[in-house]
Each structure stands twice: as C-alpha cells, then as structure tokens.
Short mmCIF file of N, CA and C and ligand atoms in Angstrom, two decimals:
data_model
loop_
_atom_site.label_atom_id
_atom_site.label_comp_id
_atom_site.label_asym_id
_atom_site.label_seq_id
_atom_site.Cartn_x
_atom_site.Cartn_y
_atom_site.Cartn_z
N UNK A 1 19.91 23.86 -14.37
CA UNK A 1 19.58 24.00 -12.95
C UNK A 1 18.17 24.57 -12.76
N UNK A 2 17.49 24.64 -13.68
CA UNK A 2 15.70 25.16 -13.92
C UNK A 2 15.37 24.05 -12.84
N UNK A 3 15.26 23.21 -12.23
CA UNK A 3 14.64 22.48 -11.55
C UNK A 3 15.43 22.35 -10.23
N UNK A 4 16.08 23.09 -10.04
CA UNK A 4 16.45 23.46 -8.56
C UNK A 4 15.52 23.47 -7.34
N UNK A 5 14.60 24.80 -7.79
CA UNK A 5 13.71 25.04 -7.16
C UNK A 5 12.59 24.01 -6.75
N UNK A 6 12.26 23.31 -7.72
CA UNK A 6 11.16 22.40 -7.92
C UNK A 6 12.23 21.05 -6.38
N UNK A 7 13.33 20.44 -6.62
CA UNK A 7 14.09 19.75 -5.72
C UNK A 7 14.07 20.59 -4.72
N UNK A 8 13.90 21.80 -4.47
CA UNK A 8 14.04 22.16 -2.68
C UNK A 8 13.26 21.37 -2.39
N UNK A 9 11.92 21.69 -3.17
CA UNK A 9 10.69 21.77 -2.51
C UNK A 9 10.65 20.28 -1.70
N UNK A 10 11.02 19.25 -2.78
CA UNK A 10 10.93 17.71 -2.34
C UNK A 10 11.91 17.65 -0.70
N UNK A 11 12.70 18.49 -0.37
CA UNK A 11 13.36 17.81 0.40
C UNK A 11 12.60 18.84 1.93
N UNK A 12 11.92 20.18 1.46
CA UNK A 12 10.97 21.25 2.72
C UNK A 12 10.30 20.42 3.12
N UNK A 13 9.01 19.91 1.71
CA UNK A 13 8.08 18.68 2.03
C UNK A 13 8.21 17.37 3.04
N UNK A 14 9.03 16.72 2.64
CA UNK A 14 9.66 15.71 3.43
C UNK A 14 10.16 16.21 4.98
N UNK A 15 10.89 17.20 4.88
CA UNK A 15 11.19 17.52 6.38
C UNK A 15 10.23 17.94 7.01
N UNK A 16 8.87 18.67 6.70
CA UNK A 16 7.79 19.13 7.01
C UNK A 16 6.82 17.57 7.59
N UNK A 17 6.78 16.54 6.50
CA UNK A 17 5.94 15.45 6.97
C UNK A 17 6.85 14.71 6.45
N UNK A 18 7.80 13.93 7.47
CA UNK A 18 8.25 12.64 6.99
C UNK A 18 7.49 11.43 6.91
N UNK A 19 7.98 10.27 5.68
CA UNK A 19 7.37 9.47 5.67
C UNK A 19 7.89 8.29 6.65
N UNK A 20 7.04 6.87 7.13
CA UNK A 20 7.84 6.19 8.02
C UNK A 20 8.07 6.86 9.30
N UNK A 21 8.23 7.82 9.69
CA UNK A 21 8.57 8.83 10.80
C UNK A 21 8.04 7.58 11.84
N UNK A 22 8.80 6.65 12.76
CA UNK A 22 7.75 6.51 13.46
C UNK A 22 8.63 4.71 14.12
N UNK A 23 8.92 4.68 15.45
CA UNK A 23 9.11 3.05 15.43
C UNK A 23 8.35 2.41 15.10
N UNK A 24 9.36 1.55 14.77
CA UNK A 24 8.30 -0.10 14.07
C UNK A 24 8.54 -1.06 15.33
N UNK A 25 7.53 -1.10 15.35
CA UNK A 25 7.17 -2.48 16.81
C UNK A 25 7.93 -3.65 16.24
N UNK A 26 7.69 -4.45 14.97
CA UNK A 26 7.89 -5.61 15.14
C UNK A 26 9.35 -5.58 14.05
N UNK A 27 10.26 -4.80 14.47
CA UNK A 27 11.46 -4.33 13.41
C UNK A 27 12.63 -5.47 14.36
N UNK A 28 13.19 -6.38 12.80
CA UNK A 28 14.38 -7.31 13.77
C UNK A 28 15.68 -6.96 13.32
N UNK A 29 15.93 -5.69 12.96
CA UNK A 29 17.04 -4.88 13.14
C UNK A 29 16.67 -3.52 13.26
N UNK A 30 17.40 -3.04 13.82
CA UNK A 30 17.71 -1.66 13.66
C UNK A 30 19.36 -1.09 14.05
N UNK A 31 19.32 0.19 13.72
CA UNK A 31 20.86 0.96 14.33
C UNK A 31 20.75 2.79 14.32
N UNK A 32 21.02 3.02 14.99
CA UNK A 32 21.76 4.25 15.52
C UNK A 32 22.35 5.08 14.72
N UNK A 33 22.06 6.47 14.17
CA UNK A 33 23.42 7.12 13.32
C UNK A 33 23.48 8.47 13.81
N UNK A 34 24.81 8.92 14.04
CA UNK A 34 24.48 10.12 14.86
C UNK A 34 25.33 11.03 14.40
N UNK A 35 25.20 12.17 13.78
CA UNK A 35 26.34 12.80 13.05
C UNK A 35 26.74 14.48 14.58
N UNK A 36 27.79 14.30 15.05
CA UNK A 36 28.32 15.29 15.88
C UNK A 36 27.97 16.30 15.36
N UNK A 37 28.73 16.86 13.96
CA UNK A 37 28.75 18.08 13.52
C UNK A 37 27.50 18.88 13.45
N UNK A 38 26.63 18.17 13.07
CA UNK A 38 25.25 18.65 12.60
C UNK A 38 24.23 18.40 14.30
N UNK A 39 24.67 17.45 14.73
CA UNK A 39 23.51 17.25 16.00
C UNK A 39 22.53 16.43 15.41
N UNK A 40 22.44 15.99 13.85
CA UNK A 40 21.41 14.56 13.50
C UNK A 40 21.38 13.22 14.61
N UNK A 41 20.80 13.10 14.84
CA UNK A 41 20.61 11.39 15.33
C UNK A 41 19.49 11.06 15.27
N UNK A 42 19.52 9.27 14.82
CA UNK A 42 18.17 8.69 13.87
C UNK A 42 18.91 7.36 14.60
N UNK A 43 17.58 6.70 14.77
CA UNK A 43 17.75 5.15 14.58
C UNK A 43 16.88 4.88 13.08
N UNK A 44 17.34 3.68 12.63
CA UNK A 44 16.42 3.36 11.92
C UNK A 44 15.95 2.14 12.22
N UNK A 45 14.90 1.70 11.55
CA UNK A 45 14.15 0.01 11.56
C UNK A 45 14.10 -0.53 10.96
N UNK A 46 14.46 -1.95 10.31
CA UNK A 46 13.92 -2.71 9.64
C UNK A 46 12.99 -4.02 10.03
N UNK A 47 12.09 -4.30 8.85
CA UNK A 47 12.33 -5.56 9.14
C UNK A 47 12.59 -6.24 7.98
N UNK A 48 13.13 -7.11 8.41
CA UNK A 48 13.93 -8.15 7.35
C UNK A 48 13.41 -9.27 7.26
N UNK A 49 12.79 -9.94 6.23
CA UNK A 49 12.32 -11.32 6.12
C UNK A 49 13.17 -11.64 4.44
N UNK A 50 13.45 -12.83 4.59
CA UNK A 50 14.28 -13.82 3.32
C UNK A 50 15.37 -12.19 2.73
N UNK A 51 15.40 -11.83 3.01
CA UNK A 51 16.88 -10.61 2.30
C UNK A 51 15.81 -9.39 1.90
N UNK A 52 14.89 -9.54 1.99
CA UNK A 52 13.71 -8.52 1.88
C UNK A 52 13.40 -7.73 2.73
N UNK A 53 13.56 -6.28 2.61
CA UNK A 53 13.27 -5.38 3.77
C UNK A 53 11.83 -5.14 3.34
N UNK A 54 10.67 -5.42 4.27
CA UNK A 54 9.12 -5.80 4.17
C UNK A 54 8.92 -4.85 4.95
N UNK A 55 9.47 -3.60 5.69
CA UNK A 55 9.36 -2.63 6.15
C UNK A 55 10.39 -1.76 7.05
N UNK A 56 10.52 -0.74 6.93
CA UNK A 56 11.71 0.10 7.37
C UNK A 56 11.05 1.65 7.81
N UNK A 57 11.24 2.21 8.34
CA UNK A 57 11.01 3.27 9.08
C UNK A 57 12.42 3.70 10.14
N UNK A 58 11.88 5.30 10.16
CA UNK A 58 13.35 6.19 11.02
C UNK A 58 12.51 7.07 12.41
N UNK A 59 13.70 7.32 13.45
CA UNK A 59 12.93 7.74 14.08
C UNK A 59 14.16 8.70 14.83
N UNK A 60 13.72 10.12 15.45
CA UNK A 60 15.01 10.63 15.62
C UNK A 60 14.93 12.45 15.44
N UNK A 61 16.12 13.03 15.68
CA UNK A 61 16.00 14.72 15.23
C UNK A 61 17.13 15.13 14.40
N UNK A 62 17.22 15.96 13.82
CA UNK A 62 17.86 16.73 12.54
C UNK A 62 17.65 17.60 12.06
N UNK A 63 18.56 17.80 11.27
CA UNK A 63 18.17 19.21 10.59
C UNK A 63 17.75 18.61 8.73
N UNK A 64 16.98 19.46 7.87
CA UNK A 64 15.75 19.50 7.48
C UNK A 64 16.78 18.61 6.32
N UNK A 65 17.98 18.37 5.63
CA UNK A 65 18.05 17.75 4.93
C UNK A 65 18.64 16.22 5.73
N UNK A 66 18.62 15.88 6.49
CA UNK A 66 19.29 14.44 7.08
C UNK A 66 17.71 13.72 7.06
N UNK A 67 16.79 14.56 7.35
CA UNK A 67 15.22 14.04 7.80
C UNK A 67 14.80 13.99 6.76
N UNK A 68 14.81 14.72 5.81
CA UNK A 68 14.06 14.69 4.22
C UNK A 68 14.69 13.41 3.39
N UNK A 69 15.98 13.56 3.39
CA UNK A 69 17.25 12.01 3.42
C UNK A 69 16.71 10.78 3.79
N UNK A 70 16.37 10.77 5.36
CA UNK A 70 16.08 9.34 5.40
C UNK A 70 14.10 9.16 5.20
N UNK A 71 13.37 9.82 5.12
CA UNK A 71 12.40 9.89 4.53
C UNK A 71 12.35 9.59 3.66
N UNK A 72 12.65 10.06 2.40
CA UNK A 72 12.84 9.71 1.11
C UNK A 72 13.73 8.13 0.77
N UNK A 73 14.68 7.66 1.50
CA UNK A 73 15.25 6.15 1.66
C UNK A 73 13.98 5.42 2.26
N UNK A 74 13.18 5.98 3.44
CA UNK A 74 12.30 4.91 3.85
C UNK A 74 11.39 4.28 2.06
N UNK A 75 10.79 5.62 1.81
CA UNK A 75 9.84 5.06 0.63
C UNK A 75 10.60 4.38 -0.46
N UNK A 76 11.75 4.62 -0.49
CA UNK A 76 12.74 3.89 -2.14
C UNK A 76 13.02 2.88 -1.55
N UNK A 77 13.40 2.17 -0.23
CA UNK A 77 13.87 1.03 0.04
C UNK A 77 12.64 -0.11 0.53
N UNK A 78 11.21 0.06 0.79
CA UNK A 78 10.36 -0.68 1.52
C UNK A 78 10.30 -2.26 0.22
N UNK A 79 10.51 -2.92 0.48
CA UNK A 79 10.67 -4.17 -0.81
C UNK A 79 11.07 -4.44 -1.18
N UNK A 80 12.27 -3.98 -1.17
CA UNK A 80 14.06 -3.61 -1.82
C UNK A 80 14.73 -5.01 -1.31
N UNK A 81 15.46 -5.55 -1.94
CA UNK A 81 16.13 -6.76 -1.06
C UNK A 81 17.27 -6.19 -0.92
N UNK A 82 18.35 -6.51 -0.02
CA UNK A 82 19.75 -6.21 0.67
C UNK A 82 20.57 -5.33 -0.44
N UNK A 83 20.82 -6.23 -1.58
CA UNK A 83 21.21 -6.12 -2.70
C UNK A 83 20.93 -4.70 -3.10
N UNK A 84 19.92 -4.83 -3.19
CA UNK A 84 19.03 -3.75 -4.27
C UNK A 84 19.45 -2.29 -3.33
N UNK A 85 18.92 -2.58 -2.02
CA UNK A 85 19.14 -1.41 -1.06
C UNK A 85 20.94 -0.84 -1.51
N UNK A 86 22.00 -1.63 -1.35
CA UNK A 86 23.17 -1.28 -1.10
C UNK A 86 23.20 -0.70 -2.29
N UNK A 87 22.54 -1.16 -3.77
CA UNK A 87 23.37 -0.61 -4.91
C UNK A 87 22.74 0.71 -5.53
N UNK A 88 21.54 0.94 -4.18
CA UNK A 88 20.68 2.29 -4.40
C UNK A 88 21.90 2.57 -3.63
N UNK A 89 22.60 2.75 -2.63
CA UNK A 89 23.27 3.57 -1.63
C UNK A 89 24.49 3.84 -2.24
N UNK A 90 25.34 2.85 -2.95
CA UNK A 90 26.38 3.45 -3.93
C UNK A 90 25.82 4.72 -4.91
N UNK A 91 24.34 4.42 -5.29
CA UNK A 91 24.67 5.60 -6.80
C UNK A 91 24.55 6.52 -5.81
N UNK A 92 23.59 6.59 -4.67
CA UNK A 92 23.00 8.12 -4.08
C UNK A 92 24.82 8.58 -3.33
N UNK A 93 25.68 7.85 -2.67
CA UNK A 93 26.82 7.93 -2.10
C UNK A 93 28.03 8.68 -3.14
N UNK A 94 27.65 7.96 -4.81
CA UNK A 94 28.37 8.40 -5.51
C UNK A 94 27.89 9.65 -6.04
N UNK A 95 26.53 10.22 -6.59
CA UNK A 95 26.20 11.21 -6.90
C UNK A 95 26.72 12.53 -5.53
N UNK A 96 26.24 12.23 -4.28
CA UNK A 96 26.58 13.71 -3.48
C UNK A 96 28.48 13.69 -3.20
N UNK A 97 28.76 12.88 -3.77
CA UNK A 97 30.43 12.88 -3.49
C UNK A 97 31.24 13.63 -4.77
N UNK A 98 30.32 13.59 -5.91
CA UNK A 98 31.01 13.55 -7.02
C UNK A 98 30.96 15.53 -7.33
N UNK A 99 31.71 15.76 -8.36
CA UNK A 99 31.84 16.93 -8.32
C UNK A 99 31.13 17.61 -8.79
N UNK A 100 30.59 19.33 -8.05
CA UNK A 100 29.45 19.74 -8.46
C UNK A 100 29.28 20.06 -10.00
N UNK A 101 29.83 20.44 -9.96
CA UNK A 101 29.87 20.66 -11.75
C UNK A 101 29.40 19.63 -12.67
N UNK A 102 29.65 18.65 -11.83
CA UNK A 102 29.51 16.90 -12.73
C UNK A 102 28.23 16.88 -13.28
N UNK A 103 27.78 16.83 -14.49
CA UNK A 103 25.90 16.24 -14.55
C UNK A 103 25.82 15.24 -13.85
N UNK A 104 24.60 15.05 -13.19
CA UNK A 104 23.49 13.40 -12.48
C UNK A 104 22.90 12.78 -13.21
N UNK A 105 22.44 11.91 -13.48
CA UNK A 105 21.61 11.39 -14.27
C UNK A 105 20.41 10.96 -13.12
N UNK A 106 19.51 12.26 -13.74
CA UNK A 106 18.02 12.51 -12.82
C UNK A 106 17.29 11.38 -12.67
N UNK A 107 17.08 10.58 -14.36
CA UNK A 107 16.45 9.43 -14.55
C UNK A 107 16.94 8.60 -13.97
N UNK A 108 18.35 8.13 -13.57
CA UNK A 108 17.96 7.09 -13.02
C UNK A 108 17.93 7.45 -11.40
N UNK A 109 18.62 8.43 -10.92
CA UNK A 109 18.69 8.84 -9.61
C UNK A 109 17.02 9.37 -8.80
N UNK A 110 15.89 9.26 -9.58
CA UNK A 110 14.84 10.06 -9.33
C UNK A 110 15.19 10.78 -8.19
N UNK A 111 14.32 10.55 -7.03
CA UNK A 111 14.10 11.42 -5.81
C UNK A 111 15.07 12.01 -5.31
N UNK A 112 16.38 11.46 -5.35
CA UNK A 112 17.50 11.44 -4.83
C UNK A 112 18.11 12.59 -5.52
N UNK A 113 17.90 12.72 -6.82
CA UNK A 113 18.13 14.13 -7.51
C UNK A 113 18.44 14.92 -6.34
N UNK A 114 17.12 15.10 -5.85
CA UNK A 114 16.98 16.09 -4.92
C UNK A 114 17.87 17.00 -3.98
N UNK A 115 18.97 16.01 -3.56
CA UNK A 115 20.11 16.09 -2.51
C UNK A 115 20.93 16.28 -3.74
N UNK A 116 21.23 16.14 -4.98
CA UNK A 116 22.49 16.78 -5.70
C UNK A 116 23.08 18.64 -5.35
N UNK A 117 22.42 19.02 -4.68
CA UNK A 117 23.02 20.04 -4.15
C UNK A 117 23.90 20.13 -2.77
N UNK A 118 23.74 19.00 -2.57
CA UNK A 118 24.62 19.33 -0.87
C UNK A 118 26.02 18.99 -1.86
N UNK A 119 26.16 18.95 -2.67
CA UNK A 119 27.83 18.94 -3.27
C UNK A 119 28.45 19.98 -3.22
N UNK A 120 27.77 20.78 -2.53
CA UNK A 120 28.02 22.31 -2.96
C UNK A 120 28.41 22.30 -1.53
N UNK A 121 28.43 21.76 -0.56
CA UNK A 121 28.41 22.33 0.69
C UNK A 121 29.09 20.59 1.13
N UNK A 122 30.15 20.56 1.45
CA UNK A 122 30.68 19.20 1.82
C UNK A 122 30.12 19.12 3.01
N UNK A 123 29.95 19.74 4.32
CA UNK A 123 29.36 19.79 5.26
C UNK A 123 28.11 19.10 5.37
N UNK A 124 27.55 19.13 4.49
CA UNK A 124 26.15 18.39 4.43
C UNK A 124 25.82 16.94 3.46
N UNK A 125 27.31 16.91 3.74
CA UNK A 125 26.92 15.21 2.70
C UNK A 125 26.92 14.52 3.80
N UNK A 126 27.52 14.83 4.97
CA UNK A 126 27.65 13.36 6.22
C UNK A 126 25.98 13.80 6.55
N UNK A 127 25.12 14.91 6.42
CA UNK A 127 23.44 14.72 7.29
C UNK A 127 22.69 13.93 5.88
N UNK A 128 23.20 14.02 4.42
CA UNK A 128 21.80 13.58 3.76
C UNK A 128 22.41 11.95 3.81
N UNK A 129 23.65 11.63 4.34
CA UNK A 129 23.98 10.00 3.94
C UNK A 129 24.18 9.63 5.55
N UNK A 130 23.95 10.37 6.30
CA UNK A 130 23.15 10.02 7.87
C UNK A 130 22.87 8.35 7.93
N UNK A 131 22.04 8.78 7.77
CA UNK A 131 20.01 7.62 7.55
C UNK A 131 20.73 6.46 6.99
N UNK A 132 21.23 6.52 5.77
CA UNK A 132 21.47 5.30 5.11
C UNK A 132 22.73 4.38 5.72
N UNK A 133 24.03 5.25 6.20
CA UNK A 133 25.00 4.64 7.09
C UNK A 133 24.25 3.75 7.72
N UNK A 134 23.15 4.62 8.61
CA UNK A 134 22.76 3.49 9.77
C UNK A 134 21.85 2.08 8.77
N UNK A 135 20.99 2.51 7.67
CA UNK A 135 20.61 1.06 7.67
C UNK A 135 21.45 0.51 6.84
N UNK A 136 22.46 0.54 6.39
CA UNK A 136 23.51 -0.47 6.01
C UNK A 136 24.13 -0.77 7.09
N UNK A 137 23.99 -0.64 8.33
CA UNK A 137 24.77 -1.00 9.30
C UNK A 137 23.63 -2.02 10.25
N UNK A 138 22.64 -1.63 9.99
CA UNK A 138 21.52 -2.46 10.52
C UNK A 138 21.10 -3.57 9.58
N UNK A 139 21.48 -3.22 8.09
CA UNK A 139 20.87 -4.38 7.03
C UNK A 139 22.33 -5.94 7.58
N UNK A 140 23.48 -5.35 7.80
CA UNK A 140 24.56 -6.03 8.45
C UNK A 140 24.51 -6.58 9.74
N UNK A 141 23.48 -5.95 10.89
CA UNK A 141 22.94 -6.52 11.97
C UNK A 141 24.03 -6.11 12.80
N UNK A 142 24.31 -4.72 12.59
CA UNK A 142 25.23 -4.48 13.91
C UNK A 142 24.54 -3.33 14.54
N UNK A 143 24.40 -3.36 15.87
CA UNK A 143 24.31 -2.73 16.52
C UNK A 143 24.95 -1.84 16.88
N UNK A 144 26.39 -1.37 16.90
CA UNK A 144 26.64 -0.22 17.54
C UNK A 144 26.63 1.26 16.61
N UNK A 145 26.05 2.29 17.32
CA UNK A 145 25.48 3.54 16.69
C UNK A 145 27.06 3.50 16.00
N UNK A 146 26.44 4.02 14.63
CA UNK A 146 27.02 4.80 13.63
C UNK A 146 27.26 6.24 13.85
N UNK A 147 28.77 6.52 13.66
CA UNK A 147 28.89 8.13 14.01
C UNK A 147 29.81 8.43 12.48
N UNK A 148 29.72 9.82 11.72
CA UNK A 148 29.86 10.13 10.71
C UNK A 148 31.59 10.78 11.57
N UNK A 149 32.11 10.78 12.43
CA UNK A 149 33.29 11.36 13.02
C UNK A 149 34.09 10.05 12.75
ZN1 ZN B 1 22.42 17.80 9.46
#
C-alpha cells in the first residue's frame, strides 16, 4: 500500500482540473447519471462515429471522487470502440466491487488503480462508477438519466 499516497494524489488532481470537463457541441449521444446518495449528477457526451467514440467529455457536480472518475474515463475511453469501452468498464466495475483485501493488478488496471480504495467504503463505489453507468447507457443510446437508486 506504499503507493496509496501517490493514487490520492491522481484522483485531488483530477478533481482539481478535470479533463473533458466541458459540453461537446457536436456529441450524438449523451445521458444523465445522477447518484441520490452522494448528490453527483453528470451528463456525459459522446460522439460516436463507425463504433468509435472520436470524442467524449462530462459535464456536471460531485463530489471529488465521482469527478476525478469520470475524468479519468474521459482520457482512457477517447478512441476506444464500444467494445473496448465496455470491457474497460467490467475490469474497473470488477476491481472496486471485489474485496479489499483482494490484490489489483495495477498493470493492467493503470489509472484506475487509483479508485481501488473506495472498496473500503461501499458508499463510494456508486460516485466513482457514476460517469461510466451513464456512458454505457449513452454508448446504448438511451436517454433516460441513470440513477444509482
Ligand atoms: Zn459522490
């Protein structure tokens, strides 16, 4: 756990300056995710050309790990095809679910490391998997807001 500290930092950073932060004008999906408990709500954006998300951005308020969350998904998913996106969202879905005690595998999880601590706090797995509900719900082209209730 020597690199604890070093993973806050990635997720202060991020909530401090998100990346993507920002609507996308020419986005031909988006969706809604709004978690009650916490008070998060985000839309996100895509756009989608041939199964290729060619750009994605979030826009919205939270608290510092739901925003650092979908920040960190904007930059891992921009090029990503459908595919690729969903089977990033299983490992990151399976790593904060799994038990704390469990080792991660950092390498392949990079950034996402980061959030291996909300296992510790079940409360905070519905704000860091916020963001991504909604764009799997937008990569699906549905519109109605996503609620973690
Ligand atoms: Zn939250």
């Amino acid at each position: 756990m020597c690199n604890r500290g070093l993973y806050e930092q990635i997720i202060l950073d991020h909530n401090k300056n998100p990346k993507n932060f920002r609507v996308l004008p020419d986005a031909n999906r988006q969706s809604e995710g709004y978690n009650p408990l916490c008070g998060d709500h985000y839309t996100v954006y895509l756009k989608l050309e041939n199964d290729q998300i060619t750009d994605i951005s979030f826009n919205g308020v939270g608290c510092a790990i739901s925003k650092a969350s979908a920040s960190v998904m904007t930059q891992l998913l921009k090029g990503k095809t459908k595919k690729e996106a969903e089977d990033l969202f299983a490992k990151f879905h399976q790593m904060v679910t799994s038990d704390p005690d469990k080792p991660v595998n950092e390498q392949e999880l990079g950034k996402l490391y980061a959030f291996a601590g909300v296992r510790e706090f079940p409360v905070r797995i519905k704000c860091a998997t916020l963001a991504w509900h909604a764009m799997l719900a937008a990569l699906d082209g549905k519109n109605t807001p996503i609620t973690t209730e």
